[in-house]
Amino acid sequence: MGSEGLELKIEFCGLGFNSPLVLLSGCVGFGNEYTRVEGFSHRDVGAVCLKGTTLEPRLGNPPHRIAETEGGMLNAIGLQNPGVDHVVSEILPGLDFSETRFIANVSGSTVEEYQEVTRRFDDSPIDAMELNISCPNVKEGGVAFGNDPEMSARVVEACRGVTRKPLITKLSPNQTDIAENARRCIEAGSDALAVINTLMGMAVDIESRQPVIGNNQGGLSGPAIKPVALLKVHQVYQVAKRHGIPIIGQGGVTSAEDALEFLIAGASAVGLGTGLFYDPLAPARINLGIMEYLQRHQLGTLAELTGSLRLHQ
Amino acid sequence: MSDPATVAPPKIVESVGVVLANDAYAGGQYILRLQAPEIAARAVPGSFVHLRCAPELPLRRPLSIMLRDQTKGWIDILYKVVGRGTAALAERQVGQQLPLLGPIGNGFSPAPRGSRPVLIGGGVGMPPMLLLASELRREPHFRPVLFLGSEVPFPFAPKPSEFMLDGLPPGVLATMPLLDDWGIPARLASGQGFAGCFDGLVTDLARAWLAQLDETARQSVHLYACGPTPMLRAVAELARGFDLPCQVSLEEHMACAIGGCAGCVVQVATPTGPAMKRVCVDGPVFDASTVF
């Protein structure tokens, strides 16, 4: 591979990651789904975020749940999950924690629910927890919390009080001042930030004059949102770097070049979601591309790239 | 109630298929032949592939495997142009390469020895029935029967069948030549007045044949179906009416097709209440009584 001495291992919130790539919540089920694909390995990624989990089981939204759009897709799954107790007792024992880090995605309708789900994951082998205060596809909680810095901080604070495991807060792009929200979440005890969740959107069937998505609206992902995500990462980085808080940059990544853009804009790790639908073997390909870039630019570590953006004066 | 889809699926392969043929038929239908040896080798009846129709459409499209040749390494896919993906697919030329994932999904669970498989396919839902028939013919004791329906001209030239089927209106003789070659009795249905076809719904054609069986013969029937949702609902009713086991293959909008996104769910009844099952990896084959 011509990458002697170079490796993509990083430390993220004290956790050892094989690579800066993180498979995003909602894209890989509860962890083992992609092992159905020949050649796919969890060893190619730093972490896997499990599907959003609530206190009680949820059926999620009615079909259709997805729709293709220009440069991306809409989804409105609606937090379908079997409930935290089932995840902890039935699913986590089946995951191979020697291959990668597994991150739970904590969701809820109330501050108390977020806190209780966090508490139950704290008492499990899970490596870290991501607070999903930005899901656009549920009626209560989710983005309703994530768009209000005060509410965001309350959720983070409540969860911080019941775990010492790393807490990653997933921020919504559907708000006025994401940097202010980031600051409040950091001050409330968040160890890291995931930037961004999906953008709220809609697709219309012109024959039936109905929204294509059963939930009427959904979350937009894919390459179409990458420029938005990059700017949000850049903005959040200005706040996060002062506190030494790392960012998982995410939104429309499909290639090593995309991942490098996020690292340069301020991310320490890079999320892969819809890009995995395009190419389930993308992680190995992206790792290779990042490695080649590091070599070409004679960089010893990925950390040298984070936030290395040279703004026009 | 046990899930009928218990055939352990093989690993999914990410590969590149080469277009060997992409032939147009009436009604916007096409039959695509792809060189894809690993998928041809691993497919089971009910399997589908997730195909990138064009470079500019990175989200793939799920399409059932209709026929495969394990020796020559090709698979055949029947599709109808219904949107951007299939329109782009229709433009693909011989020799072009198409990334595809497959085979995906739980196949039909095998019919028990001594049972009589009755296969009902509608429109672009015919392919899984044909792949299933191609497998069943290897075990002559099954004596399968097929009923195929279409509201556009069939993507083959129908001909009068050499095999008798009782209980059908006079003149309903048309079949798919390949099925005759395989020694499988079959009949066609359409509301479009095609020569030799049953004039009406394919489910009414199937009902007419089932109704003339004596009770013992009928109780050995296992129904298999794939087609538009209203047709599947009618097949499920048929199964309920005659108290017959019935497996249906479903479709839904899909993103990953690997079980990761839960985008393609269908609501099914389970012993503990309703559940959302993924069509891609929990299906696409389900027990009809749990869905309809």
XYZ file of C-alpha atoms in Angstrom:
605
model
C 0.000 0.000 0.000
C 3.030 2.252 0.225
C 1.940 3.711 3.534
C 4.753 2.554 5.797
C 4.581 4.009 9.255
C 1.305 5.726 8.499
C -1.828 4.645 10.160
C -5.297 6.005 10.557
C -5.763 5.121 14.194
C -6.949 8.028 16.292
C -8.017 8.582 19.838
C -11.482 10.046 20.182
C -12.777 10.940 23.654
C -10.283 8.497 25.066
C -11.460 5.687 22.807
C -9.140 4.053 20.304
C -10.566 4.281 16.770
C -9.154 2.101 13.929
C -9.886 4.904 11.491
C -11.509 8.329 11.628
C -14.598 6.874 9.931
C -17.779 6.506 11.962
C -20.780 4.645 10.558
C -23.761 6.810 11.365
C -26.830 6.058 13.388
C -29.821 4.975 11.367
C -27.683 3.655 8.518
C -26.354 0.420 9.963
C -29.213 -0.861 12.099
C -27.977 -2.242 15.384
C -24.459 -2.962 14.280
C -24.159 -6.260 12.480
C -26.263 -5.649 9.383
C -23.409 -4.803 7.004
C -21.507 -7.951 7.906
C -23.919 -9.586 5.428
C -21.780 -8.027 2.692
C -18.735 -9.987 1.608
C -15.582 -7.979 2.213
C -17.128 -5.568 4.705
C -15.296 -5.333 8.019
C -15.964 -3.336 11.155
C -12.185 -3.138 11.507
C -12.216 -0.566 8.703
C -14.109 1.949 10.835
C -13.409 3.726 14.080
C -16.888 3.370 15.464
C -20.403 2.267 14.646
C -23.361 4.293 15.911
C -26.344 2.098 16.618
C -29.881 3.038 15.663
C -31.712 5.611 17.742
C -32.983 3.966 20.915
C -35.813 5.036 23.185
C -37.012 3.796 26.547
C -39.923 1.817 25.111
C -40.128 0.029 21.735
C -41.339 2.151 18.828
C -42.819 0.982 15.515
C -41.676 4.079 13.662
C -43.380 5.828 10.762
C -45.608 4.328 8.049
C -44.171 3.673 4.546
C -42.916 5.149 2.331
C -40.042 6.021 4.558
C -37.530 7.035 1.925
C -37.454 8.943 -1.335
C -34.614 9.676 -3.702
C -33.925 13.352 -4.347
C -31.416 15.278 -6.427
C -28.025 14.466 -4.952
C -29.398 12.629 -1.964
C -32.435 11.191 -0.284
C -35.166 11.916 2.222
C -35.900 9.582 5.075
C -38.454 9.481 7.852
C -37.963 6.214 9.708
C -39.317 7.594 12.963
C -36.977 5.973 15.496
C -38.183 2.414 14.988
C -36.413 0.468 17.729
C -37.053 -2.356 20.203
C -36.424 -0.239 23.320
C -33.265 0.179 25.376
C -33.672 -2.925 27.539
C -33.891 -5.172 24.492
C -30.887 -3.455 22.908
C -28.800 -3.913 26.044
C -29.821 -7.484 26.817
C -30.311 -8.974 23.339
C -28.293 -6.945 20.854
C -25.129 -5.729 22.571
C -24.026 -9.277 23.542
C -23.952 -10.133 19.827
C -21.556 -7.324 18.885
C -17.809 -7.902 18.593
C -16.273 -5.071 20.608
C -12.785 -6.216 19.632
C -13.418 -5.067 16.046
C -14.555 -1.501 16.550
C -16.181 0.859 19.057
C -19.948 0.811 19.357
C -21.819 4.000 20.189
C -25.442 4.005 21.341
C -27.776 6.663 19.972
C -29.960 7.947 22.798
C -33.360 9.307 21.783
C -36.463 10.344 23.649
C -39.526 12.539 23.984
C -38.682 14.055 27.354
C -35.555 15.039 29.261
C -36.330 12.256 31.713
C -36.485 9.681 28.913
C -33.082 10.739 27.530
C -31.683 10.464 31.033
C -33.157 7.038 31.720
C -31.981 5.605 28.380
C -28.499 6.990 29.118
C -28.552 5.437 32.564
C -29.410 2.011 31.151
C -26.703 2.219 28.477
C -24.230 3.323 31.146
C -24.734 -0.075 32.721
C -23.755 -1.916 29.525
C -20.620 -2.614 27.478
C -21.392 0.266 25.087
C -18.324 2.469 24.456
C -20.029 5.853 24.220
C -23.401 7.493 23.772
C -24.617 9.929 21.174
C -27.461 12.186 22.266
C -29.874 12.459 19.385
C -31.426 15.865 20.012
C -31.810 16.493 16.308
C -34.035 13.778 14.822
C -36.381 15.656 12.480
C -38.833 12.795 12.079
C -40.618 12.459 15.395
C -43.338 14.642 16.804
C -41.876 15.087 20.272
C -38.309 15.440 21.424
C -35.673 15.147 18.740
C -35.212 18.348 16.851
C -37.724 20.113 19.093
C -35.006 19.945 21.741
C -32.085 20.341 19.416
C -33.224 23.642 17.960
C -33.411 25.292 21.367
C -30.003 25.779 23.055
C -31.634 25.892 26.491
C -33.413 22.570 25.973
C -30.334 21.037 24.357
C -28.273 21.949 27.408
C -30.894 20.500 29.755
C -30.821 17.156 27.943
C -27.013 17.040 27.987
C -26.846 18.035 31.640
C -29.381 15.415 32.696
C -27.538 12.664 30.821
C -24.132 13.868 32.037
C -25.370 13.348 35.557
C -25.877 9.602 35.051
C -22.832 8.466 33.053
C -19.096 8.883 32.871
C -18.941 7.336 29.408
C -18.215 9.724 26.536
C -21.269 11.759 25.493
C -21.475 12.975 21.921
C -24.219 15.475 21.141
C -25.629 15.300 17.617
C -26.482 18.804 16.485
C -29.218 19.858 14.118
C -28.586 22.060 11.083
C -32.211 23.208 11.328
C -31.482 26.043 13.727
C -30.400 29.662 13.706
C -27.120 29.530 15.579
C -25.512 26.103 15.738
C -22.331 27.505 17.322
C -24.277 28.898 20.283
C -26.033 25.556 20.709
C -22.661 23.805 20.578
C -21.311 26.109 23.296
C -24.259 25.355 25.571
C -23.927 21.607 25.033
C -20.195 21.725 25.785
C -20.791 23.722 28.942
C -23.457 21.200 29.962
C -20.909 18.423 29.782
C -20.816 17.079 26.229
C -17.481 15.382 25.409
C -17.854 15.643 21.647
C -20.203 16.943 18.970
C -21.611 15.282 15.853
C -22.253 17.838 13.120
C -24.761 17.603 11.377
C -27.988 15.610 11.434
C -30.261 15.708 8.368
C -31.937 18.839 6.984
C -35.718 18.857 7.049
C -37.241 18.468 3.611
C -40.133 17.239 1.477
C -40.792 15.576 -1.871
C -44.156 15.785 -3.637
C -45.837 13.257 -5.935
C -47.418 15.525 -8.540
C -49.958 12.904 -9.652
C -51.435 12.193 -6.224
C -50.455 15.673 -4.899
C -49.310 13.946 -1.750
C -45.891 13.991 -0.108
C -43.874 10.964 -1.224
C -42.893 10.241 2.378
C -45.519 8.698 4.660
C -44.508 11.112 7.421
C -45.038 13.994 4.944
C -41.617 15.442 5.735
C -38.266 13.818 6.184
C -34.584 14.382 6.718
C -32.413 15.182 3.708
C -29.028 13.474 3.489
C -26.422 12.713 0.856
C -24.028 14.805 -1.224
C -26.628 17.574 -1.586
C -26.090 18.607 2.040
C -22.292 18.441 2.140
C -21.669 22.192 1.682
C -24.118 22.966 4.486
C -22.491 20.400 6.745
C -18.985 21.709 6.045
C -19.937 25.249 6.982
C -21.624 24.051 10.189
C -18.525 22.034 11.124
C -16.374 25.097 10.489
C -18.668 27.241 12.648
C -18.897 24.736 15.480
C -15.132 24.174 15.394
C -14.544 27.816 16.298
C -16.310 27.133 19.595
C -15.250 23.539 20.170
C -11.513 24.105 19.701
C -11.450 26.537 22.610
C -12.717 23.735 24.844
C -10.679 20.946 23.273
C -13.896 19.204 22.201
C -13.648 16.981 19.091
C -16.175 16.939 16.252
C -17.483 14.101 14.109
C -18.064 15.854 10.788
C -20.818 14.319 8.701
C -23.155 15.045 5.823
C -22.828 13.742 2.265
C -19.479 11.999 2.553
C -18.919 9.492 -0.250
C -15.163 9.732 -0.910
C -11.784 10.280 0.726
C -11.816 13.818 -0.669
C -15.109 14.513 1.119
C -13.715 13.121 4.371
C -10.591 15.262 4.031
C -12.735 18.386 3.551
C -14.443 17.692 6.862
C -11.152 17.086 8.658
C -9.687 20.323 7.300
C -12.861 22.218 8.273
C -12.452 21.112 11.883
C -13.559 17.513 12.318
C -11.470 14.916 14.147
C -13.569 12.031 12.848
C -15.858 11.698 9.833
C -19.307 10.160 9.656
C -20.457 7.965 6.799
C -24.169 7.418 6.302
C -25.939 7.687 2.966
C -22.554 7.133 1.286
C -22.662 3.613 2.639
C -25.926 3.019 0.749
C -24.156 4.054 -2.434
C -21.189 1.787 -1.729
C -21.254 -0.597 1.235
C -17.518 -1.145 0.864
C -16.784 2.608 1.002
C -14.913 2.532 4.358
C -11.877 0.601 3.065
C -11.791 2.736 -0.090
C -11.982 6.004 1.858
C -9.313 4.880 4.340
C -6.967 4.178 1.468
C -7.626 7.573 -0.087
C -6.958 9.376 3.206
C -3.755 7.405 3.676
C -2.552 8.366 0.205
C -3.318 12.020 0.909
C -1.384 11.971 4.196
C 1.573 10.476 2.401
C 1.411 12.900 -0.511
C 1.306 15.836 1.907
C 3.921 14.302 4.187
C 1.639 14.417 7.194
C 2.376 12.072 10.070
C -1.009 12.174 11.762
C -4.590 12.982 10.998
C -4.655 15.445 13.873
C -2.435 17.771 11.867
C -5.286 18.138 9.399
C -8.067 18.938 11.836
C -9.006 22.580 11.549
C -6.133 23.319 9.180
C -8.422 25.370 6.972
C -6.725 28.475 5.562
C -9.407 31.098 5.252
C -9.139 33.834 2.671
C -8.276 37.064 4.467
C -46.754 -18.594 13.983
C -43.366 -19.245 12.473
C -41.902 -17.037 9.804
C -41.895 -19.026 6.563
C -38.785 -17.250 5.326
C -36.296 -19.573 6.938
C -33.926 -20.297 4.060
C -30.590 -18.953 5.308
C -29.495 -16.349 2.779
C -25.985 -16.427 1.314
C -23.523 -13.553 1.763
C -24.261 -10.477 -0.332
C -21.660 -9.751 -3.008
C -20.737 -6.259 -4.211
C -19.895 -6.794 -7.843
C -20.025 -5.295 -11.308
C -22.377 -6.872 -13.817
C -21.762 -6.650 -17.553
C -24.820 -6.065 -19.737
C -25.224 -9.022 -22.108
C -28.667 -7.921 -23.344
C -31.246 -5.270 -22.524
C -34.159 -6.061 -24.782
C -37.305 -3.940 -25.025
C -40.796 -5.460 -25.008
C -44.222 -3.889 -25.364
C -45.567 -1.771 -22.543
C -42.211 -0.349 -21.455
C -40.919 -3.736 -20.326
C -37.297 -4.832 -20.648
C -35.387 -8.001 -19.972
C -31.854 -7.289 -18.801
C -29.279 -10.066 -18.911
C -26.240 -9.405 -16.746
C -23.036 -11.378 -16.491
C -22.768 -11.713 -12.720
C -21.408 -15.188 -11.949
C -21.161 -14.956 -8.180
C -24.737 -13.744 -7.888
C -25.996 -16.314 -10.402
C -24.327 -19.005 -8.324
C -25.776 -17.895 -4.987
C -29.293 -16.754 -5.899
C -32.316 -18.586 -4.558
C -35.945 -18.153 -5.671
C -37.074 -14.869 -4.118
C -33.587 -13.288 -4.214
C -33.178 -9.827 -5.635
C -30.300 -7.595 -6.654
C -29.778 -3.934 -5.772
C -28.660 -2.345 -8.991
C -27.116 1.024 -9.761
C -29.084 1.931 -12.876
C -26.813 4.796 -13.951
C -23.756 6.618 -12.567
C -25.816 9.747 -11.883
C -28.290 7.773 -9.740
C -26.180 6.475 -6.864
C -29.149 5.061 -4.931
C -29.690 1.593 -6.260
C -32.940 -0.089 -7.330
C -34.125 -3.479 -6.045
C -34.999 -5.890 -8.868
C -35.942 -9.573 -8.643
C -33.952 -12.284 -10.353
C -36.111 -14.022 -12.994
C -33.742 -16.639 -14.367
C -30.123 -17.530 -13.878
C -27.589 -19.790 -15.506
C -25.071 -20.961 -12.958
C -22.832 -22.456 -15.633
C -22.708 -19.420 -17.881
C -22.894 -16.995 -14.968
C -25.734 -14.733 -16.032
C -28.954 -13.514 -14.430
C -32.092 -12.199 -16.147
C -34.126 -9.322 -14.738
C -37.545 -8.213 -15.969
C -38.353 -4.566 -15.340
C -40.823 -1.971 -16.481
C -39.973 1.707 -16.859
C -41.806 3.428 -14.015
C -39.424 6.172 -12.865
C -35.993 7.728 -13.215
C -34.084 4.615 -12.240
C -35.753 2.212 -14.603
C -35.750 4.851 -17.375
C -31.981 5.148 -16.969
C -31.641 1.360 -16.888
C -33.469 1.125 -20.212
C -30.668 3.214 -21.742
C -27.918 0.784 -20.780
C -26.156 -0.829 -23.727
C -24.591 -4.243 -24.216
C -21.088 -4.278 -22.749
C -21.728 -1.569 -20.156
C -21.005 -2.280 -16.518
C -23.504 -1.900 -13.687
C -22.531 -2.120 -10.019
C -24.866 -4.428 -8.165
C -25.318 -6.023 -4.773
C -26.780 -9.444 -4.436
C -28.252 -11.867 -4.001
C -30.326 -10.278 -1.227
C -33.204 -11.557 0.857
C -34.735 -14.691 2.243
C -36.048 -16.970 -0.453
C -39.300 -18.891 -0.468
C -39.244 -21.647 2.076
C -39.309 -25.028 0.385
C -42.674 -26.669 -0.095
C -43.001 -29.916 1.840
C -42.728 -33.144 -0.125
C -46.119 -34.174 -1.411
C -47.396 -30.620 -1.674
C -48.594 -28.981 -4.883
C -46.986 -25.546 -5.423
C -49.263 -23.068 -7.184
C -47.408 -19.972 -8.339
C -49.203 -16.706 -9.138
C -47.310 -13.807 -10.733
C -48.557 -10.416 -11.875
C -46.705 -8.029 -14.210
C -43.133 -7.416 -13.100
C -43.953 -9.719 -10.180
C -43.616 -12.701 -12.528
C -39.812 -13.097 -12.140
C -39.623 -14.705 -8.680
C -42.317 -17.169 -9.772
C -40.280 -18.170 -12.814
C -37.087 -18.643 -10.801
C -39.050 -20.703 -8.295
C -40.565 -22.785 -11.115
C -37.106 -23.367 -12.588
C -36.010 -24.836 -9.266
C -39.183 -26.845 -8.624
C -38.951 -28.587 -11.996
C -35.793 -30.311 -10.774
C -37.989 -32.267 -8.378
C -40.719 -33.797 -10.547
C -42.846 -34.935 -7.613
C -43.922 -31.320 -7.012
C -46.023 -30.923 -10.217
C -46.221 -27.100 -9.912
C -48.842 -25.012 -11.704
C -48.354 -21.356 -12.713
C -50.822 -18.563 -13.324
C -49.414 -15.342 -14.768
C -51.262 -12.063 -15.280
C -50.403 -8.907 -17.168
C -52.198 -5.812 -18.374
C -49.520 -5.106 -20.968
C -48.483 -7.680 -23.589
C -46.488 -10.488 -21.987
C -42.714 -10.194 -22.498
C -42.735 -13.461 -24.463
C -44.848 -14.863 -27.314
C -47.684 -16.887 -25.713
C -48.610 -20.185 -27.344
C -51.262 -22.825 -26.659
C -50.176 -25.119 -23.858
C -49.589 -28.817 -24.345
C -50.847 -29.448 -20.832
C -54.451 -29.703 -19.738
C -55.790 -27.829 -16.741
C -59.352 -28.571 -15.665
C -62.018 -26.154 -14.591
C -61.054 -23.254 -16.824
C -63.312 -21.507 -19.359
C -63.054 -22.849 -22.929
C -60.241 -21.367 -24.978
C -58.014 -20.467 -22.034
C -54.983 -22.239 -23.445
C -52.180 -19.665 -23.701
C -48.967 -20.265 -21.789
C -45.368 -19.137 -21.638
C -43.403 -21.377 -24.043
C -40.536 -21.810 -21.569
C -42.914 -23.310 -19.004
C -44.197 -25.791 -21.568
C -40.577 -26.692 -22.319
C -40.081 -27.322 -18.626
C -43.175 -29.535 -18.515
C -45.014 -27.161 -16.182
C -48.718 -26.475 -16.803
C -49.488 -22.746 -16.798
C -52.094 -20.277 -17.995
C -52.189 -16.539 -18.596
C -54.730 -13.900 -17.553
C -55.354 -10.351 -18.709
C -58.144 -7.828 -18.905
C -56.824 -6.718 -22.281
C -58.381 -9.508 -24.366
C -55.126 -11.172 -25.411
C -55.689 -14.357 -27.440
C -55.872 -17.537 -25.383
C -55.722 -15.698 -22.075
C -58.256 -15.815 -19.269
C -60.324 -12.621 -19.481
C -59.975 -11.180 -15.991
C -57.817 -11.184 -12.920
C -55.103 -13.781 -12.487
C -56.467 -14.500 -9.024
C -59.878 -15.390 -10.520
C -58.112 -17.708 -12.950
C -56.333 -19.396 -10.056
C -59.586 -19.598 -8.089
C -61.360 -21.344 -10.972
C -58.700 -24.030 -11.083
C -58.472 -24.449 -7.315
C -62.256 -24.703 -7.021
C -62.467 -27.773 -9.278
C -59.885 -29.741 -7.274
C -61.260 -32.300 -4.891
C -60.795 -31.451 -1.252
C -57.809 -33.761 -0.730
C -55.962 -32.446 -3.770
C -56.693 -28.855 -2.807
C -55.395 -29.273 0.714
C -51.993 -30.192 -0.686
C -51.693 -26.821 -2.443
C -49.128 -24.256 -1.332
C -49.575 -20.797 -2.826
C -46.684 -18.536 -3.850
C -47.232 -15.058 -5.254
C -45.523 -11.889 -6.365
C -47.128 -8.879 -8.015
C -48.866 -5.589 -7.322
C -50.240 -5.119 -3.809
C -53.941 -5.441 -4.804
C -53.131 -8.757 -6.469
C -51.245 -9.990 -3.401
C -54.146 -8.973 -1.210
C -56.478 -10.987 -3.471
C -54.129 -13.983 -3.329
C -54.065 -13.753 0.458
C -57.899 -13.768 0.397
C -57.842 -16.780 -1.891
C -55.516 -18.566 0.532
C -57.741 -17.653 3.456
C -60.872 -18.809 1.620
C -59.423 -22.223 0.799
C -57.379 -22.407 4.017
C -54.084 -22.782 2.166
C -50.560 -21.744 3.182
C -49.356 -18.793 1.148
C -46.028 -17.008 0.772
C -45.815 -13.609 -0.910
C -42.829 -11.619 -2.114
C -43.115 -7.882 -1.440
C -41.444 -4.700 -2.639
C -40.941 -1.264 -1.104
C -38.753 1.786 -1.673
C -35.254 0.811 -0.551
C -32.096 2.685 0.316
C -29.464 0.246 1.594
C -31.123 -3.176 0.945
C -28.792 -4.610 3.570
C -30.934 -4.158 6.665
C -29.220 -0.999 7.849
C -31.729 1.784 7.282
C -35.165 0.287 8.032
C -36.470 2.305 5.098
C -38.294 -0.556 3.382
C -40.524 -1.854 6.140
C -43.905 -3.557 6.004
C -46.180 -3.994 8.983
C -46.655 -7.643 9.899
C -48.651 -9.383 12.585
C -46.584 -11.305 15.125
C -47.592 -13.267 18.219
C -46.633 -10.233 20.318
C -48.487 -7.686 18.192
C -47.718 -5.635 15.082
C -44.078 -5.283 14.043
C -42.290 -3.440 11.273
C -40.213 -5.878 9.218
C -37.632 -4.909 6.619
C -38.605 -6.117 3.146
C -34.915 -6.382 2.171
C -33.498 -8.796 4.722
C -36.468 -9.926 6.826
C -38.225 -10.605 3.497
C -38.882 -10.071 0.707
C -40.849 -13.281 1.239
C -43.455 -13.216 4.007
C -46.312 -15.405 5.152
C -49.288 -13.743 3.441
C -51.496 -14.133 6.502
C -49.160 -11.926 8.547
C -49.202 -9.069 6.018
C -52.725 -9.007 4.558
